[in-house]
JSON list of C-alpha atoms in Angstrom, two decimals:
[
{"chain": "A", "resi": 1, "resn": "UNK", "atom": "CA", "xyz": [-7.64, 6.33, -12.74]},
{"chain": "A", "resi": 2, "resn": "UNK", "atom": "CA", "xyz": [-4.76, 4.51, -13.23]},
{"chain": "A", "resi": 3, "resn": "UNK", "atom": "CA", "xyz": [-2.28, 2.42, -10.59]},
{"chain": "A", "resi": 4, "resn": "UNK", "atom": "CA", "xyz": [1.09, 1.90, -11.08]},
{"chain": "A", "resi": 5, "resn": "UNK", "atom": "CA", "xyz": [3.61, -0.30, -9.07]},
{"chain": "A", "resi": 6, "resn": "UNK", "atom": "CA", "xyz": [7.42, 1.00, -9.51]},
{"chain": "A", "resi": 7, "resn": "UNK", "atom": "CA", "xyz": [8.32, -1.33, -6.01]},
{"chain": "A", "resi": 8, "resn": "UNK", "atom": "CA", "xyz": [6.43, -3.52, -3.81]},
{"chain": "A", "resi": 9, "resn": "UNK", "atom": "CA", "xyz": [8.40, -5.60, -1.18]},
{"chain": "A", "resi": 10, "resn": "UNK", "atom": "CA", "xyz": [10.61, -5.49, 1.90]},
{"chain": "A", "resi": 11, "resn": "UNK", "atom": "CA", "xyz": [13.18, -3.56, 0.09]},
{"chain": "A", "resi": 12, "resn": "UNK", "atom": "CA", "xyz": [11.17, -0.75, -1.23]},
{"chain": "A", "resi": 13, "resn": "UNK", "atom": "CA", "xyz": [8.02, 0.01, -2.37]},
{"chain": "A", "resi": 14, "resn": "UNK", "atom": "CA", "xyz": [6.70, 3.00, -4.54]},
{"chain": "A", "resi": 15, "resn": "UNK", "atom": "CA", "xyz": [3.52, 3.11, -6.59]},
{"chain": "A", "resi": 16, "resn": "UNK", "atom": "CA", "xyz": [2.05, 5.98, -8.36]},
{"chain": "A", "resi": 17, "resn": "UNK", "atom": "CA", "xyz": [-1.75, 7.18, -9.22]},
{"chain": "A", "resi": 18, "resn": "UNK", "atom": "CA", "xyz": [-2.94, 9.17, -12.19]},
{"chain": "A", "resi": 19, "resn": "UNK", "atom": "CA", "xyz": [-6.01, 9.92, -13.16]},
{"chain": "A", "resi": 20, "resn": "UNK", "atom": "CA", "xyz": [-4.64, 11.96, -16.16]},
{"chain": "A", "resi": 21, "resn": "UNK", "atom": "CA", "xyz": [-4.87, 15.44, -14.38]},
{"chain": "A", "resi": 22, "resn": "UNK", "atom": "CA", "xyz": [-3.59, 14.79, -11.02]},
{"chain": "A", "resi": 23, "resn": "UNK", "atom": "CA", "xyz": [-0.41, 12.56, -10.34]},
{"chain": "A", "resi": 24, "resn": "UNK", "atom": "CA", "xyz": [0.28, 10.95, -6.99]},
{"chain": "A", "resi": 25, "resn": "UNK", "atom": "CA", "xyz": [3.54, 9.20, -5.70]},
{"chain": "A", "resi": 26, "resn": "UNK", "atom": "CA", "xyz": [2.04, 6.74, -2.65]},
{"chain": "A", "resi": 27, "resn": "UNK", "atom": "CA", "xyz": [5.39, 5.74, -0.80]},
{"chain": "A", "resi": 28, "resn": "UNK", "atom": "CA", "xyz": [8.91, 6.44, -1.59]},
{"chain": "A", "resi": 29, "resn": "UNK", "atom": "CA", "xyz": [10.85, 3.27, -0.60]},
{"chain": "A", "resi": 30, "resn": "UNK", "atom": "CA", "xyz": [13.79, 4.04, -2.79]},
{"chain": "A", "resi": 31, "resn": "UNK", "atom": "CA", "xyz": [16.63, 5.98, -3.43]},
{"chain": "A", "resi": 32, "resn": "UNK", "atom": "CA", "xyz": [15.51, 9.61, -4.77]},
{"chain": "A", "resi": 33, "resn": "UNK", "atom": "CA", "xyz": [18.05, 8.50, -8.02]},
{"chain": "A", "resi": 34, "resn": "UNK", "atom": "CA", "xyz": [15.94, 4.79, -8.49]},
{"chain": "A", "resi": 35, "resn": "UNK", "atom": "CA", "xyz": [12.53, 6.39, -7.84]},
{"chain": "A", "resi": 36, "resn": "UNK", "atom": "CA", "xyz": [13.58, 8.94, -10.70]},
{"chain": "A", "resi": 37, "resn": "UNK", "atom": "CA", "xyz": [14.53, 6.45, -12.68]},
{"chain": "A", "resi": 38, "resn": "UNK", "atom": "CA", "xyz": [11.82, 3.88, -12.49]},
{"chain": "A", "resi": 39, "resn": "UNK", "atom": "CA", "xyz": [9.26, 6.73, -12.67]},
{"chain": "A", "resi": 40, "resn": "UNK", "atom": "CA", "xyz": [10.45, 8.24, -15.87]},
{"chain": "A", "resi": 41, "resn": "UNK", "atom": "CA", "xyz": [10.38, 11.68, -14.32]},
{"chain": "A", "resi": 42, "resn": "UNK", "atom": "CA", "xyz": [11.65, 13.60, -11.73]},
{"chain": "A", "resi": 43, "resn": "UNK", "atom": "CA", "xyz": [10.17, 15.56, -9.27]},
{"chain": "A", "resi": 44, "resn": "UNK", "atom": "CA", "xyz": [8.05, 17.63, -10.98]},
{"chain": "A", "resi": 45, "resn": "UNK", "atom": "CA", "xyz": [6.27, 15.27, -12.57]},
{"chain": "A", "resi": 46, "resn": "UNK", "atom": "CA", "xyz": [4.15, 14.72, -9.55]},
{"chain": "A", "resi": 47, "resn": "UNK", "atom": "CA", "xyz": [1.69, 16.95, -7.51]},
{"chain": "A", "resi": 48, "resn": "UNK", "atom": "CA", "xyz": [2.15, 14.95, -4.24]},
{"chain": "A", "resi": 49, "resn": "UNK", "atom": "CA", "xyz": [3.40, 12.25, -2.53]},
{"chain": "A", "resi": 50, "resn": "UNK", "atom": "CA", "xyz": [1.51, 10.26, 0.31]},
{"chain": "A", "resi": 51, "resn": "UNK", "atom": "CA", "xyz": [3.64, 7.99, 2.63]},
{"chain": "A", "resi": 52, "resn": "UNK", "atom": "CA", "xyz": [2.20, 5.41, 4.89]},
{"chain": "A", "resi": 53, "resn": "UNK", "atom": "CA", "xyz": [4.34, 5.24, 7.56]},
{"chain": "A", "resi": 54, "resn": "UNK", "atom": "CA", "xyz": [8.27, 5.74, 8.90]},
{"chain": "A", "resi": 55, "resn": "UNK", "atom": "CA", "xyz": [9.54, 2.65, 7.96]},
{"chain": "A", "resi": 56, "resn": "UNK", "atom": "CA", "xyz": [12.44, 3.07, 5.52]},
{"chain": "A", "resi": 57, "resn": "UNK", "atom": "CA", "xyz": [11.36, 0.81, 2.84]},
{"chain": "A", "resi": 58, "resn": "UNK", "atom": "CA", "xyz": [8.16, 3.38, 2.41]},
{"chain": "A", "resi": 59, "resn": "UNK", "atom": "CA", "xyz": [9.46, 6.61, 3.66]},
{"chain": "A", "resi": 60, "resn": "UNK", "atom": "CA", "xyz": [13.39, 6.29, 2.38]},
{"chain": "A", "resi": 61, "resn": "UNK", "atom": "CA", "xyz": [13.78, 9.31, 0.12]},
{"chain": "A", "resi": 62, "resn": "UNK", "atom": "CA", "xyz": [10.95, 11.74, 1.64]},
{"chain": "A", "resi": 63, "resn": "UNK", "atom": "CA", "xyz": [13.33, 14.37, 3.29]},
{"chain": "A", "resi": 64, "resn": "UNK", "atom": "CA", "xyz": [14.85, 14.39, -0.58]},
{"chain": "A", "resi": 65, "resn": "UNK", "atom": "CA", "xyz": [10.97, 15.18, -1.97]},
{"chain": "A", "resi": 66, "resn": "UNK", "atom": "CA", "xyz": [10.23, 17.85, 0.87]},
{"chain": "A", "resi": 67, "resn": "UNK", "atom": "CA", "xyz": [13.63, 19.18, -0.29]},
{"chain": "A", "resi": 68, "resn": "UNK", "atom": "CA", "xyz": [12.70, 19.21, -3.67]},
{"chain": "A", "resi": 69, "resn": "UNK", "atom": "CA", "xyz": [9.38, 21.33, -2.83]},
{"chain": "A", "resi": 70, "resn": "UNK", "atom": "CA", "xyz": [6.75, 18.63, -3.17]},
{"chain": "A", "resi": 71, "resn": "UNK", "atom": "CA", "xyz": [4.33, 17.96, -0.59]},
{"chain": "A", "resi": 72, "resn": "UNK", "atom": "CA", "xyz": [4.80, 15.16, 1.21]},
{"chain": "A", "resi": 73, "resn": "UNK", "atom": "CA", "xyz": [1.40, 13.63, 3.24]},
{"chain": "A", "resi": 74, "resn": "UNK", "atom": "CA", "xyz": [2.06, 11.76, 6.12]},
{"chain": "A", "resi": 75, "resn": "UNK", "atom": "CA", "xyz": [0.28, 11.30, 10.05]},
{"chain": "A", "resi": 76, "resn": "UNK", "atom": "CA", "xyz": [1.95, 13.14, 12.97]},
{"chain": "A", "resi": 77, "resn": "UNK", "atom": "CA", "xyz": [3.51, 10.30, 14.23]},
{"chain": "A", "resi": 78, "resn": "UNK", "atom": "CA", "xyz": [4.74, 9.47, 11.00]},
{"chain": "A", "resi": 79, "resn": "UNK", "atom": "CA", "xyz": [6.36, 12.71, 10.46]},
{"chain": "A", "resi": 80, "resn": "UNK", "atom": "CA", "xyz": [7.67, 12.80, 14.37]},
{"chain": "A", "resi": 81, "resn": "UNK", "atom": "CA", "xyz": [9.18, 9.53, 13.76]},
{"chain": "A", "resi": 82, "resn": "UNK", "atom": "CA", "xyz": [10.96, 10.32, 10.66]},
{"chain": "A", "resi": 83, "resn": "UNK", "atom": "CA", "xyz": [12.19, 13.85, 12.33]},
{"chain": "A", "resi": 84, "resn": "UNK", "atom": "CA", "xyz": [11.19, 15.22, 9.30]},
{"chain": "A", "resi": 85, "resn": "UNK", "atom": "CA", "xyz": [10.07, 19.38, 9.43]},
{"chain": "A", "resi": 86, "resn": "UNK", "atom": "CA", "xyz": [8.07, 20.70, 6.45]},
{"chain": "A", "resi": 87, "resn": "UNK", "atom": "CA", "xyz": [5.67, 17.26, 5.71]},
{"chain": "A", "resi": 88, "resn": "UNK", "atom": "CA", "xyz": [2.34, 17.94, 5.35]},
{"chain": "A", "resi": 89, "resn": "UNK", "atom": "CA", "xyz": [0.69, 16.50, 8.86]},
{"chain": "A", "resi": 90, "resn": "UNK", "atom": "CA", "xyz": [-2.98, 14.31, 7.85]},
{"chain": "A", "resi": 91, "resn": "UNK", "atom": "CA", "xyz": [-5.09, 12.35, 10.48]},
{"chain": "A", "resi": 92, "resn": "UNK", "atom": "CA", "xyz": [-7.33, 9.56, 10.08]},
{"chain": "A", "resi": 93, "resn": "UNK", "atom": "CA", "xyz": [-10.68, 10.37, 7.72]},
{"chain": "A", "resi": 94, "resn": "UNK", "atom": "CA", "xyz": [-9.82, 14.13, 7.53]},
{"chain": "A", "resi": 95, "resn": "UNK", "atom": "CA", "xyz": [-10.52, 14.58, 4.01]},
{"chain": "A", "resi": 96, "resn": "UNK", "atom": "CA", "xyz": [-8.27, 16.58, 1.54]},
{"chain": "A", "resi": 97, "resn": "UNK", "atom": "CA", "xyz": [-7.46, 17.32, -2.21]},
{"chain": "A", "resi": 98, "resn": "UNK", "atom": "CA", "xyz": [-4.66, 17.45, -4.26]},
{"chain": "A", "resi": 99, "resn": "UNK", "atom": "CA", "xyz": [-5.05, 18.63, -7.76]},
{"chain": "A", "resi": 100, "resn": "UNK", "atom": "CA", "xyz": [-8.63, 16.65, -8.90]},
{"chain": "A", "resi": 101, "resn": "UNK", "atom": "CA", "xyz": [-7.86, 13.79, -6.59]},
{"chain": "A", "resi": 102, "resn": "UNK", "atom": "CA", "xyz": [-9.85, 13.46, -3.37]},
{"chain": "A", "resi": 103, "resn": "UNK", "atom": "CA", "xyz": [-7.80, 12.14, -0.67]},
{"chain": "A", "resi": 104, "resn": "UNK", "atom": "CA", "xyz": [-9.39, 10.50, 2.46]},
{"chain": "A", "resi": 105, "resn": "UNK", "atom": "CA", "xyz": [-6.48, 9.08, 5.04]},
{"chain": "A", "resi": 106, "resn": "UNK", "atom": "CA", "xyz": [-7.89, 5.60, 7.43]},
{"chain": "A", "resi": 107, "resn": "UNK", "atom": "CA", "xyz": [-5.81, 3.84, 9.84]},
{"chain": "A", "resi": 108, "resn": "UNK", "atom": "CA", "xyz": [-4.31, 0.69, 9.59]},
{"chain": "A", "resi": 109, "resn": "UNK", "atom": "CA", "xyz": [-2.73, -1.30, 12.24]},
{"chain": "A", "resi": 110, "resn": "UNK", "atom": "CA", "xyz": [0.90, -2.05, 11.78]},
{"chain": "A", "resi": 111, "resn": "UNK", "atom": "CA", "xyz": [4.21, -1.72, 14.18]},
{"chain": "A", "resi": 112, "resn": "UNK", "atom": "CA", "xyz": [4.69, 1.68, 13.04]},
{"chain": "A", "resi": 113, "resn": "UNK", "atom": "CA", "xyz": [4.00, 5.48, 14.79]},
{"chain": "A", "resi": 114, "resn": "UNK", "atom": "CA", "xyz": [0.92, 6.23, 13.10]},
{"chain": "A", "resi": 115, "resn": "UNK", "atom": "CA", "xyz": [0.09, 4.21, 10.22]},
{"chain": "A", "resi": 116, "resn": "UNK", "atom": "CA", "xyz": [-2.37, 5.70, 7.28]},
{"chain": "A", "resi": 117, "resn": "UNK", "atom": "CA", "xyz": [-3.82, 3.77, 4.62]},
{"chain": "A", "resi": 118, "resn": "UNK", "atom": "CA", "xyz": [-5.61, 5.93, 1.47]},
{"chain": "A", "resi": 119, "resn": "UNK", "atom": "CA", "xyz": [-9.02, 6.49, -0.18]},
{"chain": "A", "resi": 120, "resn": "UNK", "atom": "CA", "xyz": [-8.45, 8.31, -3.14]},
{"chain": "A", "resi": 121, "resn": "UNK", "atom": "CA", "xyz": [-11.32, 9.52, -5.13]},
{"chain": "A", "resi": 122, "resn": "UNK", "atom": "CA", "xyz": [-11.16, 11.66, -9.01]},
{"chain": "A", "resi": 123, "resn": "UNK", "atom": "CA", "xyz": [-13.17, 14.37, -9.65]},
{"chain": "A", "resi": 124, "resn": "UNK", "atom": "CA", "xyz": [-11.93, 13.28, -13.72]},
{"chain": "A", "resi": 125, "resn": "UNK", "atom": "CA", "xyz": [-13.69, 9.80, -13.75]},
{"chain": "A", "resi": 126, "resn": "UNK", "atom": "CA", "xyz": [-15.27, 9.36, -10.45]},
{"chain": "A", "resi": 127, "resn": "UNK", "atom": "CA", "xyz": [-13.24, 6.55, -9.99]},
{"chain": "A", "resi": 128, "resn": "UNK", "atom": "CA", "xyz": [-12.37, 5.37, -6.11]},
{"chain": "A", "resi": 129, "resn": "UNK", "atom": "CA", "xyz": [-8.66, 3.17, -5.28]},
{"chain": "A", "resi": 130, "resn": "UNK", "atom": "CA", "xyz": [-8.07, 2.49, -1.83]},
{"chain": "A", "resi": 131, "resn": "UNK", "atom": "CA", "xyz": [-4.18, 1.92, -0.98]},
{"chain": "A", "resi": 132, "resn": "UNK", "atom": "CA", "xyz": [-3.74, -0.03, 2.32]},
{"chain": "A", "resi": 133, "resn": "UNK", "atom": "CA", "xyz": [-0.16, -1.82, 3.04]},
{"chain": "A", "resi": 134, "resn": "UNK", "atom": "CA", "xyz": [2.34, -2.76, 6.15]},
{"chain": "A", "resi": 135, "resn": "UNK", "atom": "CA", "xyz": [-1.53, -3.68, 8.54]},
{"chain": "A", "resi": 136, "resn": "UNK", "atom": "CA", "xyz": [-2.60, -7.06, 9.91]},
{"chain": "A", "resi": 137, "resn": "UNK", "atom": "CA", "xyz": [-6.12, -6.31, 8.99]},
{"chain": "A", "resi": 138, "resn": "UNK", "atom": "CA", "xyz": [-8.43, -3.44, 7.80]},
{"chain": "A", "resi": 139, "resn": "UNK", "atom": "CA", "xyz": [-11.42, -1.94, 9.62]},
{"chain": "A", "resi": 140, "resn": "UNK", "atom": "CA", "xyz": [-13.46, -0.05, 7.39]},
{"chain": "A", "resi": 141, "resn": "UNK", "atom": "CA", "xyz": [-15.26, -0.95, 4.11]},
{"chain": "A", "resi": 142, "resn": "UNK", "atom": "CA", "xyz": [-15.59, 0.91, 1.00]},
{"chain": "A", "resi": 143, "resn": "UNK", "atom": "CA", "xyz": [-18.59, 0.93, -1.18]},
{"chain": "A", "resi": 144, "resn": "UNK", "atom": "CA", "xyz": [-18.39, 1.65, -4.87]},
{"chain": "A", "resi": 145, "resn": "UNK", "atom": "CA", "xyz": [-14.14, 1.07, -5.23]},
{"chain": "A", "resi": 146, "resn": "UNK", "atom": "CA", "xyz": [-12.84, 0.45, -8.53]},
{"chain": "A", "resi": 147, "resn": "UNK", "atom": "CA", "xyz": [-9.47, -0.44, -7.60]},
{"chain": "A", "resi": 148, "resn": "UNK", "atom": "CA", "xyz": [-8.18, -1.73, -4.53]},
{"chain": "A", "resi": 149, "resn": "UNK", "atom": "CA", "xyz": [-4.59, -2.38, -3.70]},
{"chain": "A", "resi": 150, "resn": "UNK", "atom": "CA", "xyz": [-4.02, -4.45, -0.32]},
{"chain": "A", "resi": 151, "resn": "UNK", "atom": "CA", "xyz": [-1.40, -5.96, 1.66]},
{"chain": "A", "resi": 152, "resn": "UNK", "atom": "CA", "xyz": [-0.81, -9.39, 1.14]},
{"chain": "A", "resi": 153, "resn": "UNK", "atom": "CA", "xyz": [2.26, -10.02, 2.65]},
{"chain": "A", "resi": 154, "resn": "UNK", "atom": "CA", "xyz": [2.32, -13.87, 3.59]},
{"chain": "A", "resi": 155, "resn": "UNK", "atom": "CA", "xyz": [0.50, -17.85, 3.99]},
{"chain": "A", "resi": 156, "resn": "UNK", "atom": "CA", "xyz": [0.62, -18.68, 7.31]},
{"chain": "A", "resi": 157, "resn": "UNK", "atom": "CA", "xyz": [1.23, -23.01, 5.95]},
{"chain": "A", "resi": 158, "resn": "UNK", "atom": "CA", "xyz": [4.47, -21.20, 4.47]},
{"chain": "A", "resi": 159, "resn": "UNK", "atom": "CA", "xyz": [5.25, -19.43, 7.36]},
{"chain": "A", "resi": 160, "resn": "UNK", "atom": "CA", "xyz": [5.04, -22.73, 9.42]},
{"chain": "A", "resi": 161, "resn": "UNK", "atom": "CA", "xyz": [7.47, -24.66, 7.63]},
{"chain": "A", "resi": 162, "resn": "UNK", "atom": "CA", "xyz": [10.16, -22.08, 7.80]},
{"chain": "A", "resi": 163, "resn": "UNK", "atom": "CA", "xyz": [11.88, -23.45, 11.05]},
{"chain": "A", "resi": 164, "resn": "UNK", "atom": "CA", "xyz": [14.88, -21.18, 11.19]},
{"chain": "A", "resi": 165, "resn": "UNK", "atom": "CA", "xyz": [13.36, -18.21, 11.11]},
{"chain": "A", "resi": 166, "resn": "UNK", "atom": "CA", "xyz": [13.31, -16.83, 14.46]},
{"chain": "A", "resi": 167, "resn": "UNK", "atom": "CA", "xyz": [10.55, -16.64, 17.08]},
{"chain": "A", "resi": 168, "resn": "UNK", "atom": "CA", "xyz": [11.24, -12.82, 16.90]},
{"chain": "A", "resi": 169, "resn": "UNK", "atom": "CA", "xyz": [10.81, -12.14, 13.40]},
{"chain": "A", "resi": 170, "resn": "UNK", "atom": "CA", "xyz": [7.97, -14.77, 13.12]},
{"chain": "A", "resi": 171, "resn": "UNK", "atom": "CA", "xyz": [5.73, -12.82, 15.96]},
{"chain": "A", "resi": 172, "resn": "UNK", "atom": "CA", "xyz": [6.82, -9.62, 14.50]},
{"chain": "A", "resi": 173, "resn": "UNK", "atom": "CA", "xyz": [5.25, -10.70, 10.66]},
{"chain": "A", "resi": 174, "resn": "UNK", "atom": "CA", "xyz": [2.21, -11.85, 12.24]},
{"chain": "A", "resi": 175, "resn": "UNK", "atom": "CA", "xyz": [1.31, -9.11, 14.91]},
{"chain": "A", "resi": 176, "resn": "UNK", "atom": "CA", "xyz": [1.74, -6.11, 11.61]},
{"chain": "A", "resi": 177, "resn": "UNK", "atom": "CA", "xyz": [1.71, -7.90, 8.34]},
{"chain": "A", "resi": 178, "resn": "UNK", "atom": "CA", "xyz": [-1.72, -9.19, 6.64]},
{"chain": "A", "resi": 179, "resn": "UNK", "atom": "CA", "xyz": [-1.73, -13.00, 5.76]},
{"chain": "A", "resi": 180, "resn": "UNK", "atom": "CA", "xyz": [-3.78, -14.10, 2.51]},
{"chain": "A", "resi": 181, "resn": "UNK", "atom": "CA", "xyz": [-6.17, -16.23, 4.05]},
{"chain": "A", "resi": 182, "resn": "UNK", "atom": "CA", "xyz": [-7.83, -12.39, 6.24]},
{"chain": "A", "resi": 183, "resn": "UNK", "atom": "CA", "xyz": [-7.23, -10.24, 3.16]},
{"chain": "A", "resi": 184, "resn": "UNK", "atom": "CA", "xyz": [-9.36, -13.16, 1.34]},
{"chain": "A", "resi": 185, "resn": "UNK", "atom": "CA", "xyz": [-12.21, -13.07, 4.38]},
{"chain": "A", "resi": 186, "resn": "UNK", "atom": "CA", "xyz": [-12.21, -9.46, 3.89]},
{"chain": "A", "resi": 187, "resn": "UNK", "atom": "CA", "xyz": [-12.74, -9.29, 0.26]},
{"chain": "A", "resi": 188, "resn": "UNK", "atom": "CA", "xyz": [-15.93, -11.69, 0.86]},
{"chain": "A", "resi": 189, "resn": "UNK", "atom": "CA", "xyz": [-17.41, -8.70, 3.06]},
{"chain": "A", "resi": 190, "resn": "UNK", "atom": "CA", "xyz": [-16.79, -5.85, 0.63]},
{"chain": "A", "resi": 191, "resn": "UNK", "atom": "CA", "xyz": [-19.68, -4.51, -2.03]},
{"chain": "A", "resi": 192, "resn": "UNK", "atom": "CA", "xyz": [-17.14, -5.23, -5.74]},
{"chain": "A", "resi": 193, "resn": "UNK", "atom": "CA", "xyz": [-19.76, -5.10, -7.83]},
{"chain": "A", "resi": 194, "resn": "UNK", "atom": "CA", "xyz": [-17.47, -1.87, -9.67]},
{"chain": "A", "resi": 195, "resn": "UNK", "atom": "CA", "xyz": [-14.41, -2.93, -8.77]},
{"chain": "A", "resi": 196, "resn": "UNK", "atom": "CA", "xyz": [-12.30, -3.92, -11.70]},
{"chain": "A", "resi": 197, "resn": "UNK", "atom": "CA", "xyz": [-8.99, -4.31, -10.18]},
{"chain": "A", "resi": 198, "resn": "UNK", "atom": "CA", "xyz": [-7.54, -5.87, -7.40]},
{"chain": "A", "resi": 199, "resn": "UNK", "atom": "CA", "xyz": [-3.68, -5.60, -6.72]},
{"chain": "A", "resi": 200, "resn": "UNK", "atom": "CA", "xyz": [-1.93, -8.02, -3.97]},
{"chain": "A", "resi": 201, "resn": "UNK", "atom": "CA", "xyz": [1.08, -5.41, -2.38]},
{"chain": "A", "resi": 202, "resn": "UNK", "atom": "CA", "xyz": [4.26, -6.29, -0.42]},
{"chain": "A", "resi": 203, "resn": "UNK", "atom": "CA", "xyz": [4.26, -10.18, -1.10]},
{"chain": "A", "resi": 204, "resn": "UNK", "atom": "CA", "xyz": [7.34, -11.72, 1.36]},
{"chain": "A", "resi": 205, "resn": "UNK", "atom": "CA", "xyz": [10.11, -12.93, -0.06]},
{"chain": "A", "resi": 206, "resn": "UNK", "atom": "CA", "xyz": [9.95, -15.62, 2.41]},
{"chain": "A", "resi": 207, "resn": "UNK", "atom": "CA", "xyz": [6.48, -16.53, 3.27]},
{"chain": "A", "resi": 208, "resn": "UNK", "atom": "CA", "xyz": [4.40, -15.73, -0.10]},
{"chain": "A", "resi": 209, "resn": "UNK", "atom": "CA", "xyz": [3.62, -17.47, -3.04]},
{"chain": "A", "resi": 210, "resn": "UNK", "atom": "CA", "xyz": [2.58, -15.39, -6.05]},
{"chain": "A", "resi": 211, "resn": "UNK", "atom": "CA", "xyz": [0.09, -17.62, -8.42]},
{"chain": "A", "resi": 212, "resn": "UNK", "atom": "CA", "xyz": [-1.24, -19.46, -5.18]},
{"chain": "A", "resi": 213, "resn": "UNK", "atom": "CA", "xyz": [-1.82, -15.95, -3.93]},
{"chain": "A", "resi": 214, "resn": "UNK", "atom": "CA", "xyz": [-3.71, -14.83, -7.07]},
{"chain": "A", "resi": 215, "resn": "UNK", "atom": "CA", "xyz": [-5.89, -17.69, -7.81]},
{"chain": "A", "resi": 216, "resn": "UNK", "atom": "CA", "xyz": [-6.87, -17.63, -3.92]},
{"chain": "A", "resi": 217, "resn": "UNK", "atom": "CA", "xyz": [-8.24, -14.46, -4.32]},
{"chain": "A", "resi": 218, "resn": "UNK", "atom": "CA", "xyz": [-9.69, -14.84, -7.81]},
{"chain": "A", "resi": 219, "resn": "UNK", "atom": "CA", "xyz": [-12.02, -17.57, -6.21]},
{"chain": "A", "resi": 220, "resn": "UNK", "atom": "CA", "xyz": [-13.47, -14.97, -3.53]},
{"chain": "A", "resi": 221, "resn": "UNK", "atom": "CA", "xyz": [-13.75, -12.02, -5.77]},
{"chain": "A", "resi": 222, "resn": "UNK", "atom": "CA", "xyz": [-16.49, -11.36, -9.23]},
{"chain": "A", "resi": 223, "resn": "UNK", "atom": "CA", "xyz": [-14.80, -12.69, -12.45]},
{"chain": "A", "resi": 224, "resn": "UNK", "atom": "CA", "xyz": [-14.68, -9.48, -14.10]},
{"chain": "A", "resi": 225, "resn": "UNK", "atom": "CA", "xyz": [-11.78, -8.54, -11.16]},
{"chain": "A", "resi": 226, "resn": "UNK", "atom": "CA", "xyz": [-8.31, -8.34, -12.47]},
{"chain": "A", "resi": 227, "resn": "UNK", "atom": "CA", "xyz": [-6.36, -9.51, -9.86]},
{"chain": "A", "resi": 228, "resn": "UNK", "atom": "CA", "xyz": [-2.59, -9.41, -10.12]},
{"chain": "A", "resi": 229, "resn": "UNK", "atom": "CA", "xyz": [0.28, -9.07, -7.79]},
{"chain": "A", "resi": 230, "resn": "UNK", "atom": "CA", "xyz": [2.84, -6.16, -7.73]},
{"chain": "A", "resi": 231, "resn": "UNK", "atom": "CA", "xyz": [6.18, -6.83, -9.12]},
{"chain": "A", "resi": 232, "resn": "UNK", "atom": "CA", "xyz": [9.08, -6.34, -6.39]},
{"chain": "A", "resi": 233, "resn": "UNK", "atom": "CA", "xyz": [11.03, -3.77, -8.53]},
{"chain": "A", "resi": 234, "resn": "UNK", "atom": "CA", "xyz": [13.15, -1.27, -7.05]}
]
């Protein structure tokens, strides 16, 4: 099973899975045009897309996919946030499948409606990726993952030192967004011992640091982890 990041930041983020039968879009940050054209295909060329939550820079171009006749997973409150009729409604653990891909929806904890993060498991190669952005921290563990791809949105030394950023904005980053220093406390807890790749999501323009980000989580995971952060894109 394969990951691919088309986007991954404040302005738009868009990643798809493929585990050669079954194609998945996981958020659709972008312009229906840019996602086309970053993807390499149009609509059609996916069985399904699975969006996080109603905030535009993961959600932006869903109506356009319903449109197009694609199913669209999201939570209730996602959907009832977006207004958006005709997305296919998911709830936390209820298991489902799309195509040969196993799909099992969590929650995450972010300033959003009803925020999802994904388990997806092939029936091709067995293999398991787990999808969580846009949450402070993450509840559940998952044994036997081959590919995780997590939030890592900011340092909280960086965030200190930026002294015009307001109070606001500053509360708002660290009440929903995950800093490096948990998602590198909660790597020490998981089982890795199959995991081969690790992917660092929605780094801030701001507040992140991409090599110190990498090699901070290189020390806390196995050697054999590829560990790489998403380009911005988009």
């Amino acid at each position: 099973m394969t990951f691919t990041s088309l986007a991954s930041s404040s302005h738009g983020n868009a990643y798809i899975v493929d585990d050669g039968q079954t194609r998945l879009l996981l958020e659709c940050g972008l312009s229906f045009r840019r996602l086309k054209q970053l993807a390499g295909f149009g609509a059609s060329g996916m069985d399904a897309v699975l969006v996080s939550h109603e905030h535009r820079d993961h959600s932006r171009c869903a109506a356009e996919l319903v449109r197009a006749g694609l199913p669209v997973y999201m939570s209730e409150g996602t959907a009832d946030a977006l207004e958006l009729d005709g997305a296919e409604i998911i709830t936390d653990r209820g298991q489902f499948l799309v195509g040969t891909i196993d799909v099992v929806p969590f929650r995450t904890f972010h300033d959003a409606a009803e925020p999802l993060g994904f388990l997806l498991r092939s029936g091709v190669d067995g293999e398991v990726l787990v999808m969580a952005t846009d949450t402070v921290s993450l509840a559940y563990r998952f044994p036997g993952v081959s590919v995780l791809a997590l939030e890592a949105n900011y340092d909280s030394a960086i965030l200190s030192r930026c002294e015009r950023m307001p109070d606001k904005v500053r509360r708002r980053i660290t009440n929903s967004h995950m800093e490096i220093d948990t998602l590198c406390d909660y790597l020490r807890t998981l089982d890795l011992s199959n995991c081969r790749e690790i992917w660092l999501l929605h780094l801030s323009d701001a507040t992140s640091h991409e090599l110190h980000f990498i090699h901070k989580v290189q020390r806390v995971v196995p050697p054999w982890c590829k560990v790489a952060a998403c380009p911005k894109g988009g």
